[in-house]
Amino acid sequence: EKSGLIVETFNNKKQLKQIEDKILHILSTSQGNILEDATAIEVLSKSQVIAKEVAAKQVVAEQTSFAIEEARQAYVPIARRAATLFFCVADLANVDPMYQYSL
């Protein structure tokens, strides 16, 4: 789920960048009054809607990422104990070779 969030965040940022580029292109190529250009107004209104949708998706993605991080942090103490236990058992063979095959 975390990798899906990363991909979605990247796609959202890419989409916002494309919108910005499209707006800048329209503004730089427009002749005369921008308010009289129907295509420019249409693109700007669509861009505004898309930007709001992307912002909403980003908020949801941040909340989900925060929840995943909280859940991950709950397992950190368990992982430390398990790692310590693993290496203790692995080093028992250095104490006595019998432990190498008995465990």
Short mmCIF file of N, CA, C and O in Angstrom, two decimals:
data_model
loop_
_atom_site.label_atom_id
_atom_site.label_comp_id
_atom_site.label_asym_id
_atom_site.label_seq_id
_atom_site.Cartn_x
_atom_site.Cartn_y
_atom_site.Cartn_z
N GLU A 1 0.82 -1.19 0.00
CA GLU A 1 0.00 0.00 0.00
C GLU A 1 0.87 1.26 0.00
O GLU A 1 0.53 2.26 -0.61
N LYS A 2 2.02 1.17 0.67
CA LYS A 2 2.92 2.32 0.73
C LYS A 2 3.48 2.64 -0.64
O LYS A 2 3.56 3.81 -1.02
N SER A 3 3.84 1.62 -1.41
CA SER A 3 4.38 1.87 -2.75
C SER A 3 3.29 2.45 -3.66
O SER A 3 3.58 3.29 -4.51
N GLY A 4 2.05 2.01 -3.48
CA GLY A 4 0.94 2.57 -4.24
C GLY A 4 0.75 4.04 -3.94
O GLY A 4 0.45 4.84 -4.84
N LEU A 5 0.92 4.42 -2.67
CA LEU A 5 0.81 5.83 -2.29
C LEU A 5 1.92 6.66 -2.92
O LEU A 5 1.69 7.79 -3.36
N ILE A 6 3.10 6.09 -2.98
CA ILE A 6 4.22 6.81 -3.58
C ILE A 6 3.96 7.04 -5.07
O ILE A 6 4.18 8.14 -5.58
N VAL A 7 3.47 6.02 -5.74
CA VAL A 7 3.17 6.14 -7.16
C VAL A 7 2.05 7.16 -7.39
O VAL A 7 2.13 8.00 -8.29
N GLU A 8 1.02 7.09 -6.55
CA GLU A 8 -0.11 8.03 -6.69
C GLU A 8 0.34 9.46 -6.45
O GLU A 8 -0.06 10.38 -7.17
N THR A 9 1.19 9.66 -5.44
CA THR A 9 1.69 11.01 -5.16
C THR A 9 2.51 11.53 -6.33
O THR A 9 2.38 12.69 -6.72
N PHE A 10 3.35 10.66 -6.89
CA PHE A 10 4.14 11.06 -8.06
C PHE A 10 3.24 11.44 -9.23
O PHE A 10 3.45 12.45 -9.90
N ASN A 11 2.22 10.62 -9.48
CA ASN A 11 1.30 10.91 -10.59
C ASN A 11 0.55 12.22 -10.36
O ASN A 11 0.32 12.99 -11.30
N ASN A 12 0.16 12.48 -9.11
CA ASN A 12 -0.54 13.73 -8.80
C ASN A 12 0.37 14.93 -9.05
O ASN A 12 -0.06 15.94 -9.63
N LYS A 13 1.61 14.83 -8.61
CA LYS A 13 2.55 15.93 -8.83
C LYS A 13 2.82 16.14 -10.32
O LYS A 13 2.93 17.27 -10.79
N LYS A 14 2.90 15.03 -11.05
CA LYS A 14 3.12 15.11 -12.49
C LYS A 14 1.93 15.79 -13.17
O LYS A 14 2.11 16.63 -14.06
N GLN A 15 0.73 15.43 -12.74
CA GLN A 15 -0.48 16.02 -13.32
C GLN A 15 -0.54 17.52 -13.01
O GLN A 15 -0.89 18.32 -13.89
N LEU A 16 -0.18 17.92 -11.79
CA LEU A 16 -0.16 19.34 -11.46
C LEU A 16 0.87 20.09 -12.29
O LEU A 16 0.62 21.22 -12.74
N LYS A 17 2.01 19.48 -12.53
CA LYS A 17 3.04 20.11 -13.36
C LYS A 17 2.55 20.29 -14.80
O LYS A 17 2.78 21.35 -15.41
N GLN A 18 1.86 19.29 -15.32
CA GLN A 18 1.32 19.40 -16.67
C GLN A 18 0.28 20.52 -16.75
O GLN A 18 0.24 21.27 -17.74
N ILE A 19 -0.54 20.64 -15.74
CA ILE A 19 -1.54 21.71 -15.71
C ILE A 19 -0.86 23.07 -15.68
O ILE A 19 -1.25 23.99 -16.41
N GLU A 20 0.17 23.20 -14.85
CA GLU A 20 0.89 24.47 -14.77
C GLU A 20 1.52 24.82 -16.12
O GLU A 20 1.46 25.97 -16.56
N ASP A 21 2.11 23.83 -16.76
CA ASP A 21 2.73 24.07 -18.06
C ASP A 21 1.69 24.49 -19.10
O ASP A 21 1.94 25.38 -19.92
N LYS A 22 0.53 23.84 -19.07
CA LYS A 22 -0.53 24.18 -20.02
C LYS A 22 -1.02 25.61 -19.80
O LYS A 22 -1.21 26.38 -20.75
N ILE A 23 -1.18 25.99 -18.53
CA ILE A 23 -1.63 27.36 -18.22
C ILE A 23 -0.60 28.38 -18.68
O ILE A 23 -0.94 29.40 -19.29
N LEU A 24 0.67 28.10 -18.40
CA LEU A 24 1.72 29.03 -18.81
C LEU A 24 1.81 29.14 -20.33
O LEU A 24 2.02 30.24 -20.87
N HIS A 25 1.61 28.03 -21.02
CA HIS A 25 1.62 28.06 -22.48
C HIS A 25 0.47 28.92 -23.01
O HIS A 25 0.65 29.73 -23.92
N ILE A 26 -0.69 28.75 -22.44
CA ILE A 26 -1.86 29.53 -22.89
C ILE A 26 -1.65 31.01 -22.60
O ILE A 26 -1.96 31.86 -23.44
N LEU A 27 -1.12 31.32 -21.43
CA LEU A 27 -0.89 32.72 -21.09
C LEU A 27 0.18 33.35 -21.98
O LEU A 27 0.07 34.53 -22.34
N SER A 28 1.18 32.58 -22.34
CA SER A 28 2.24 33.17 -23.17
C SER A 28 1.84 33.30 -24.64
O SER A 28 2.36 34.15 -25.34
N THR A 29 0.92 32.45 -25.10
CA THR A 29 0.53 32.51 -26.51
C THR A 29 -0.76 33.28 -26.75
O THR A 29 -1.15 33.45 -27.90
N SER A 30 -1.40 33.74 -25.69
CA SER A 30 -2.67 34.44 -25.89
C SER A 30 -2.42 35.83 -26.49
O SER A 30 -1.43 36.49 -26.18
N GLN A 31 -3.31 36.23 -27.34
CA GLN A 31 -3.24 37.54 -27.99
C GLN A 31 -4.34 38.42 -27.42
O GLN A 31 -5.49 38.01 -27.35
N GLY A 32 -3.99 39.60 -27.03
CA GLY A 32 -5.00 40.54 -26.54
C GLY A 32 -5.44 40.22 -25.12
O GLY A 32 -4.66 39.77 -24.28
N ASN A 33 -6.71 40.44 -24.85
CA ASN A 33 -7.27 40.25 -23.52
C ASN A 33 -7.50 38.76 -23.26
O ASN A 33 -8.19 38.08 -24.01
N ILE A 34 -6.97 38.28 -22.18
CA ILE A 34 -7.10 36.85 -21.83
C ILE A 34 -8.53 36.49 -21.49
O ILE A 34 -8.96 35.35 -21.67
N LEU A 35 -9.31 37.45 -21.00
CA LEU A 35 -10.69 37.19 -20.62
C LEU A 35 -11.60 36.96 -21.82
O LEU A 35 -12.69 36.40 -21.68
N GLU A 36 -11.16 37.35 -22.98
CA GLU A 36 -11.97 37.15 -24.19
C GLU A 36 -11.65 35.83 -24.89
O GLU A 36 -12.38 35.43 -25.80
N ASP A 37 -10.60 35.16 -24.48
CA ASP A 37 -10.20 33.89 -25.08
C ASP A 37 -10.97 32.76 -24.41
O ASP A 37 -10.73 32.39 -23.26
N ALA A 38 -11.93 32.18 -25.16
CA ALA A 38 -12.81 31.15 -24.59
C ALA A 38 -12.04 29.87 -24.25
O ALA A 38 -12.31 29.24 -23.22
N THR A 39 -11.08 29.49 -25.08
CA THR A 39 -10.32 28.26 -24.78
C THR A 39 -9.46 28.43 -23.54
O THR A 39 -9.32 27.49 -22.75
N ALA A 40 -8.91 29.61 -23.36
CA ALA A 40 -8.09 29.86 -22.17
C ALA A 40 -8.94 29.79 -20.91
O ALA A 40 -8.52 29.18 -19.91
N ILE A 41 -10.12 30.36 -20.95
CA ILE A 41 -11.01 30.32 -19.79
C ILE A 41 -11.44 28.89 -19.50
O ILE A 41 -11.49 28.45 -18.35
N GLU A 42 -11.72 28.12 -20.55
CA GLU A 42 -12.12 26.73 -20.38
C GLU A 42 -10.99 25.91 -19.76
O GLU A 42 -11.21 25.11 -18.84
N VAL A 43 -9.78 26.10 -20.26
CA VAL A 43 -8.62 25.38 -19.74
C VAL A 43 -8.37 25.76 -18.29
O VAL A 43 -8.09 24.90 -17.44
N LEU A 44 -8.50 27.04 -17.98
CA LEU A 44 -8.29 27.48 -16.60
C LEU A 44 -9.33 26.90 -15.65
O LEU A 44 -9.01 26.48 -14.53
N SER A 45 -10.58 26.83 -16.08
CA SER A 45 -11.61 26.27 -15.20
C SER A 45 -11.42 24.77 -15.02
O SER A 45 -11.58 24.24 -13.91
N LYS A 46 -11.05 24.05 -16.09
CA LYS A 46 -10.76 22.62 -15.96
C LYS A 46 -9.55 22.39 -15.06
O LYS A 46 -9.53 21.46 -14.25
N SER A 47 -8.57 23.25 -15.21
CA SER A 47 -7.36 23.12 -14.39
C SER A 47 -7.68 23.32 -12.92
O SER A 47 -7.13 22.64 -12.06
N GLN A 48 -8.56 24.25 -12.63
CA GLN A 48 -8.95 24.50 -11.25
C GLN A 48 -9.65 23.28 -10.65
O GLN A 48 -9.36 22.89 -9.52
N VAL A 49 -10.53 22.66 -11.41
CA VAL A 49 -11.23 21.47 -10.94
C VAL A 49 -10.25 20.33 -10.69
O VAL A 49 -10.30 19.65 -9.65
N ILE A 50 -9.36 20.13 -11.65
CA ILE A 50 -8.37 19.05 -11.51
C ILE A 50 -7.45 19.31 -10.32
O ILE A 50 -7.11 18.39 -9.57
N ALA A 51 -7.04 20.56 -10.13
CA ALA A 51 -6.16 20.89 -9.01
C ALA A 51 -6.84 20.62 -7.68
O ALA A 51 -6.20 20.13 -6.73
N LYS A 52 -8.13 20.90 -7.59
CA LYS A 52 -8.86 20.61 -6.35
C LYS A 52 -8.95 19.11 -6.10
O LYS A 52 -8.81 18.64 -4.97
N GLU A 53 -9.18 18.33 -7.17
CA GLU A 53 -9.25 16.87 -7.03
C GLU A 53 -7.90 16.32 -6.58
O GLU A 53 -7.83 15.45 -5.71
N VAL A 54 -6.83 16.82 -7.17
CA VAL A 54 -5.49 16.36 -6.83
C VAL A 54 -5.17 16.72 -5.38
O VAL A 54 -4.59 15.91 -4.64
N ALA A 55 -5.55 17.92 -4.96
CA ALA A 55 -5.30 18.33 -3.57
C ALA A 55 -6.06 17.42 -2.60
O ALA A 55 -5.52 17.05 -1.55
N ALA A 56 -7.28 17.05 -2.94
CA ALA A 56 -8.05 16.14 -2.08
C ALA A 56 -7.39 14.77 -2.02
O ALA A 56 -7.31 14.15 -0.94
N LYS A 57 -6.89 14.29 -3.16
CA LYS A 57 -6.20 13.00 -3.18
C LYS A 57 -4.93 13.05 -2.33
O LYS A 57 -4.59 12.08 -1.65
N GLN A 58 -4.22 14.17 -2.38
CA GLN A 58 -3.00 14.31 -1.61
C GLN A 58 -3.29 14.28 -0.11
O GLN A 58 -2.53 13.71 0.66
N VAL A 59 -4.39 14.90 0.31
CA VAL A 59 -4.75 14.89 1.72
C VAL A 59 -5.03 13.46 2.18
O VAL A 59 -4.56 13.02 3.23
N VAL A 60 -5.78 12.71 1.38
CA VAL A 60 -6.07 11.32 1.71
C VAL A 60 -4.78 10.50 1.73
O VAL A 60 -4.59 9.66 2.63
N ALA A 61 -3.90 10.73 0.78
CA ALA A 61 -2.64 10.00 0.73
C ALA A 61 -1.77 10.29 1.95
O ALA A 61 -1.14 9.38 2.51
N GLU A 62 -1.74 11.53 2.39
CA GLU A 62 -0.96 11.89 3.57
C GLU A 62 -1.54 11.24 4.82
O GLU A 62 -0.79 10.77 5.68
N GLN A 63 -2.87 11.20 4.93
CA GLN A 63 -3.50 10.56 6.09
C GLN A 63 -3.20 9.07 6.09
O GLN A 63 -2.90 8.49 7.14
N THR A 64 -3.28 8.43 4.94
CA THR A 64 -2.99 7.01 4.85
C THR A 64 -1.52 6.73 5.16
O THR A 64 -1.19 5.78 5.87
N SER A 65 -0.64 7.58 4.66
CA SER A 65 0.78 7.42 4.92
C SER A 65 1.07 7.57 6.41
O SER A 65 1.88 6.82 6.98
N PHE A 66 0.40 8.50 7.06
CA PHE A 66 0.57 8.69 8.50
C PHE A 66 0.10 7.46 9.27
O PHE A 66 0.76 7.00 10.21
N ALA A 67 -1.03 6.87 8.85
CA ALA A 67 -1.55 5.67 9.51
C ALA A 67 -0.60 4.50 9.32
O ALA A 67 -0.37 3.71 10.25
N ILE A 68 -0.03 4.37 8.13
CA ILE A 68 0.93 3.29 7.87
C ILE A 68 2.17 3.48 8.73
O ILE A 68 2.70 2.51 9.29
N GLU A 69 2.64 4.70 8.84
CA GLU A 69 3.83 4.97 9.64
C GLU A 69 3.58 4.67 11.12
O GLU A 69 4.44 4.12 11.80
N GLU A 70 2.39 5.01 11.62
CA GLU A 70 2.05 4.68 13.01
C GLU A 70 2.05 3.18 13.23
O GLU A 70 2.56 2.69 14.24
N ALA A 71 1.46 2.44 12.31
CA ALA A 71 1.41 0.98 12.43
C ALA A 71 2.82 0.39 12.36
O ALA A 71 3.14 -0.55 13.09
N ARG A 72 3.64 0.95 11.51
CA ARG A 72 5.02 0.46 11.37
C ARG A 72 5.81 0.71 12.65
O ARG A 72 6.58 -0.15 13.09
N GLN A 73 5.62 1.87 13.26
CA GLN A 73 6.34 2.20 14.48
C GLN A 73 5.95 1.28 15.65
O GLN A 73 6.74 1.08 16.56
N ALA A 74 4.75 0.73 15.60
CA ALA A 74 4.32 -0.18 16.66
C ALA A 74 5.13 -1.47 16.65
O ALA A 74 5.28 -2.12 17.69
N TYR A 75 5.67 -1.85 15.51
CA TYR A 75 6.43 -3.09 15.39
C TYR A 75 7.93 -2.92 15.63
O TYR A 75 8.66 -3.91 15.66
N VAL A 76 8.41 -1.72 15.79
CA VAL A 76 9.85 -1.49 15.95
C VAL A 76 10.40 -2.17 17.21
O VAL A 76 11.43 -2.85 17.14
N PRO A 77 9.77 -2.04 18.38
CA PRO A 77 10.31 -2.73 19.56
C PRO A 77 10.33 -4.25 19.40
O PRO A 77 11.29 -4.92 19.82
N ILE A 78 9.31 -4.79 18.77
CA ILE A 78 9.26 -6.24 18.54
C ILE A 78 10.39 -6.66 17.61
O ILE A 78 11.04 -7.69 17.83
N ALA A 79 10.65 -5.88 16.59
CA ALA A 79 11.71 -6.20 15.64
C ALA A 79 13.08 -6.15 16.32
O ALA A 79 13.94 -6.99 16.05
N ARG A 80 13.27 -5.20 17.22
CA ARG A 80 14.55 -5.12 17.94
C ARG A 80 14.76 -6.35 18.81
O ARG A 80 15.84 -6.93 18.84
N ARG A 81 13.72 -6.75 19.53
CA ARG A 81 13.83 -7.94 20.38
C ARG A 81 14.07 -9.19 19.55
O ARG A 81 14.87 -10.05 19.92
N ALA A 82 13.37 -9.31 18.44
CA ALA A 82 13.54 -10.48 17.58
C ALA A 82 14.95 -10.53 17.01
O ALA A 82 15.55 -11.61 16.93
N ALA A 83 15.49 -9.38 16.62
CA ALA A 83 16.85 -9.34 16.09
C ALA A 83 17.86 -9.73 17.16
O ALA A 83 18.80 -10.49 16.91
N THR A 84 17.66 -9.22 18.38
CA THR A 84 18.56 -9.58 19.48
C THR A 84 18.50 -11.07 19.76
O THR A 84 19.53 -11.73 19.92
N LEU A 85 17.30 -11.60 19.82
CA LEU A 85 17.13 -13.03 20.07
C LEU A 85 17.77 -13.87 18.96
O LEU A 85 18.44 -14.87 19.23
N PHE A 86 17.58 -13.47 17.73
CA PHE A 86 18.17 -14.21 16.60
C PHE A 86 19.68 -14.27 16.71
O PHE A 86 20.29 -15.33 16.56
N PHE A 87 20.30 -13.12 16.97
CA PHE A 87 21.76 -13.11 17.01
C PHE A 87 22.30 -13.82 18.25
O PHE A 87 23.39 -14.39 18.22
N CYS A 88 21.54 -13.81 19.35
CA CYS A 88 21.95 -14.59 20.52
C CYS A 88 21.95 -16.08 20.20
O CYS A 88 22.88 -16.81 20.54
N VAL A 89 20.89 -16.55 19.56
CA VAL A 89 20.80 -17.95 19.20
C VAL A 89 21.87 -18.31 18.16
O VAL A 89 22.48 -19.38 18.22
N ALA A 90 22.12 -17.41 17.23
CA ALA A 90 23.14 -17.67 16.21
C ALA A 90 24.53 -17.75 16.81
O ALA A 90 25.38 -18.52 16.35
N ASP A 91 24.79 -16.97 17.88
CA ASP A 91 26.11 -16.97 18.52
C ASP A 91 26.27 -18.10 19.53
O ASP A 91 27.37 -18.28 20.07
N LEU A 92 25.23 -18.85 19.83
CA LEU A 92 25.35 -19.96 20.77
C LEU A 92 26.32 -21.02 20.26
O LEU A 92 26.96 -21.72 21.05
N ALA A 93 26.46 -21.15 18.97
CA ALA A 93 27.41 -22.11 18.41
C ALA A 93 28.84 -21.76 18.77
O ALA A 93 29.70 -22.64 18.84
N ASN A 94 29.11 -20.49 19.03
CA ASN A 94 30.45 -20.09 19.45
C ASN A 94 30.73 -20.51 20.89
O ASN A 94 31.88 -20.71 21.28
N VAL A 95 29.67 -20.62 21.70
CA VAL A 95 29.82 -21.03 23.09
C VAL A 95 30.13 -22.52 23.16
O VAL A 95 31.08 -22.96 23.82
N ASP A 96 29.30 -23.31 22.50
CA ASP A 96 29.49 -24.76 22.49
C ASP A 96 28.98 -25.28 21.15
O ASP A 96 27.86 -24.96 20.76
N PRO A 97 29.76 -26.07 20.43
CA PRO A 97 29.34 -26.57 19.13
C PRO A 97 28.06 -27.40 19.15
O PRO A 97 27.39 -27.55 18.13
N MET A 98 27.70 -27.91 20.33
CA MET A 98 26.48 -28.70 20.44
C MET A 98 25.26 -27.87 20.04
O MET A 98 24.32 -28.37 19.43
N TYR A 99 25.28 -26.57 20.37
CA TYR A 99 24.14 -25.71 20.08
C TYR A 99 23.97 -25.45 18.58
O TYR A 99 22.92 -25.02 18.14
N GLN A 100 25.00 -25.69 17.81
CA GLN A 100 24.93 -25.45 16.38
C GLN A 100 23.89 -26.35 15.71
O GLN A 100 23.19 -25.93 14.81
N TYR A 101 23.77 -27.58 16.18
CA TYR A 101 22.85 -28.52 15.54
C TYR A 101 21.60 -28.79 16.38
O TYR A 101 20.63 -29.30 15.87
N SER A 102 21.62 -28.45 17.66
CA SER A 102 20.48 -28.77 18.50
C SER A 102 19.35 -27.75 18.34
O SER A 102 18.22 -28.05 18.64
N LEU A 103 19.66 -26.56 17.90
CA LEU A 103 18.62 -25.55 17.71
C LEU A 103 18.35 -25.45 16.25
O LEU A 103 17.63 -24.96 15.64
#
